[in-house]
Amino acid sequence: MTGGIEEEMHLLRSRATELSLREDWKEYINLYTHLISLCDHQHSPSSDAKLHKTLCLALSNRAEARSRLRDLSGALEDCDRVLEIDPTHLKAIICKGKILLDLDLYTQASGCFQQAFVNQGTGNAEALRRLLGRCRRLEAQSRTGALDISDWLLNGFGGNPPELAEYVGPVEVRRSANGGRGLFATKSVEAGTPLVITKAIVLGRGILPETAGGPGENARMVMWKDFVDKILDATEKCSRTLYLIYTLSAGDEEGGPGIPVMGLFSPGAAKESFILENREPDVDRILKVLDVNCLTEEAFSAKVLGKNSGYCGVGLWILPSFVNHSCSPNARRLHIGDRVVVHASRDVKAGEEITFAYFDVFSPLSKRREMSKRWKFHCHCERCRFEEKVLSAQELREMEMVLESGSDMGGVSSRLEEGMRRWMVKGREKGFLRASFWTAYYGVYESEKLMRKWGRQIPAEAVVAESVSEAVGGDERVLKVLLGRLKKKGGIGGSAVGGLEMDKAMRLGRGTYGKVAKKQGMRALFELALASNAH
Ligand SMILES: C[S@@+](CC[C@H](N)C(=O)[O-])C[C@H]1O[C@@H](n2cnc3c(N)ncnc32)[C@H](O)[C@@H]1O
């Protein structure tokens, strides 16, 4: 290496230090790219130890900066190049391990940290031990999907949300009866069982002012634009991301979109599975995919834990994007950090389609029709088909109108009960109709005056709550009713809680939030449900 070049490299490195202090990672990467090309253009780099050292350091520094800017494939390439030159390069091994951990490749990440542990001098041992522990824990969780967020819950969501592993449970994408594709259970599971745990491709979040229109709407638009920019950036940087986005419906596929192989959704899928003829992202198609598949975190069938008030989040999660809507869903979503946990909200049989609610299903058919229209589909679920049949009864339409006016909740719920006897509605179908008129029942249970007047003409709150949850799965509003009853009996907080009713509440709690905590943590969730304004 000549003196002039050496001096230039020295200057570049000092400039890089300044940029890193300012956290100007883009410029930092440009600068190291220049330094790397200077090294590459030297004659016979293999013979110059000093040049080797400079090149390896430049590549590993660029790798760290690239990984900060979420260019994980670029960062991984840099690490691999260093390790080809010097397989024992500690900084590159650790950086590679962290990238693999970020990519949910826990076993491979663990391999790197173990190697680093062997190669390290002094000083890194404690940090490496912690990284190895994280890999082991996540690796175990990714095999079973079992999670326990009790500590975080009992700590009032203090600190960072618990780290969750990527998990693909007993599910498979198949052709759905509605024409497109859907996600199906491959084995029977009970309420609360996690089905999919996955990280968002990109998550857009903001605390929005609570005014309708005006600044709130503007803030929402800014958040959406930022979210779309991040998605486009991610598709440019990573062919896997682009490929996976292309597996999703853009809403206009002729002859229906194809069925992807499940292996694609596992973090360990081979690079070769994601080769595209045209690497240039098709922006129009990506925007359509976002339109059809983005989920908001504050949906009725979802719960965000650890959120601030006024908080709003939108994201794209690949495998959950195959889940269709149903008005009698059997799954729900729980948002923890940037991961979504899709879990069974009631018992699900092998072969059953997994569905969650895209909109509030505690509303009558006409309202649901309006909402599904906004989603650009006509729902043909079991509940809609049943209600369409009975709705031909003029009487039911009249009741919908009274419900809408909010004037005679007792009259509506008792008329519905009496109507169901005449129409010989039985079992689950009772739950369908009670869910449609839930606000009427709730209005009565909440008012002592209405209870005195109508209480004897409608079933007890526990009976209605149970039949609704059997029909439409776990839901915070139903849980709240059951818990309110338990609380009146002094049954939630105490340790001597037991009995059938508490078992039912626990079961409904698992259907609502998933199996995420032990009894004590579940009680903390119950307090949240009771304090919520869900009704
Ligand atoms: C997030 S995607 C769900 C997966 C999609 N079916 C596919 O093939 O990729 C949402 C789209 O699926 C369709 N869809 C979802 N639920 C439906 C339902 N209950 N009835 C009819 N179409 C539905 C609608 O076209 C909707 O825009």
GROMACS .gro file of C-alpha atoms in nm, residues 1 11 94 109 123 129 135 185 223 228 292 294 297 343-344 377 383 431 433 435 475:
model
   21
    1MET     CA    1   0.000   0.000   0.000
   11LEU     CA    2  -0.857   1.054   0.664
   94ILE     CA    3  -2.069  -1.103   1.618
  109ALA     CA    4  -2.707  -1.699   1.511
  123GLY     CA    5  -1.443  -0.848   2.775
  129ARG     CA    6  -2.358  -1.529   2.712
  135CYS     CA    7  -3.100  -1.756   2.090
  185ALA     CA    8  -5.594  -2.548   1.062
  223MET     CA    9  -4.812   0.813   0.876
  228VAL     CA   10  -4.557   0.310   0.214
  292VAL     CA   11  -5.603  -0.537   0.037
  294CYS     CA   12  -5.270  -0.406   0.560
  297GLU     CA   13  -5.362  -0.274   1.519
  343HIS     CA   14  -5.446  -1.734   1.815
  344ALA     CA   15  -5.760  -1.948   1.818
  377PHE     CA   16  -6.636  -0.812  -0.071
  383ARG     CA   17  -7.364  -1.653   1.017
  431GLY     CA   18  -7.547  -1.683   1.957
  433LEU     CA   19  -7.847  -1.333   1.658
  435ALA     CA   20  -7.421  -1.107   1.885
  475ASP     CA   21  -6.416  -1.098   2.284
   0.00000   0.00000   0.00000
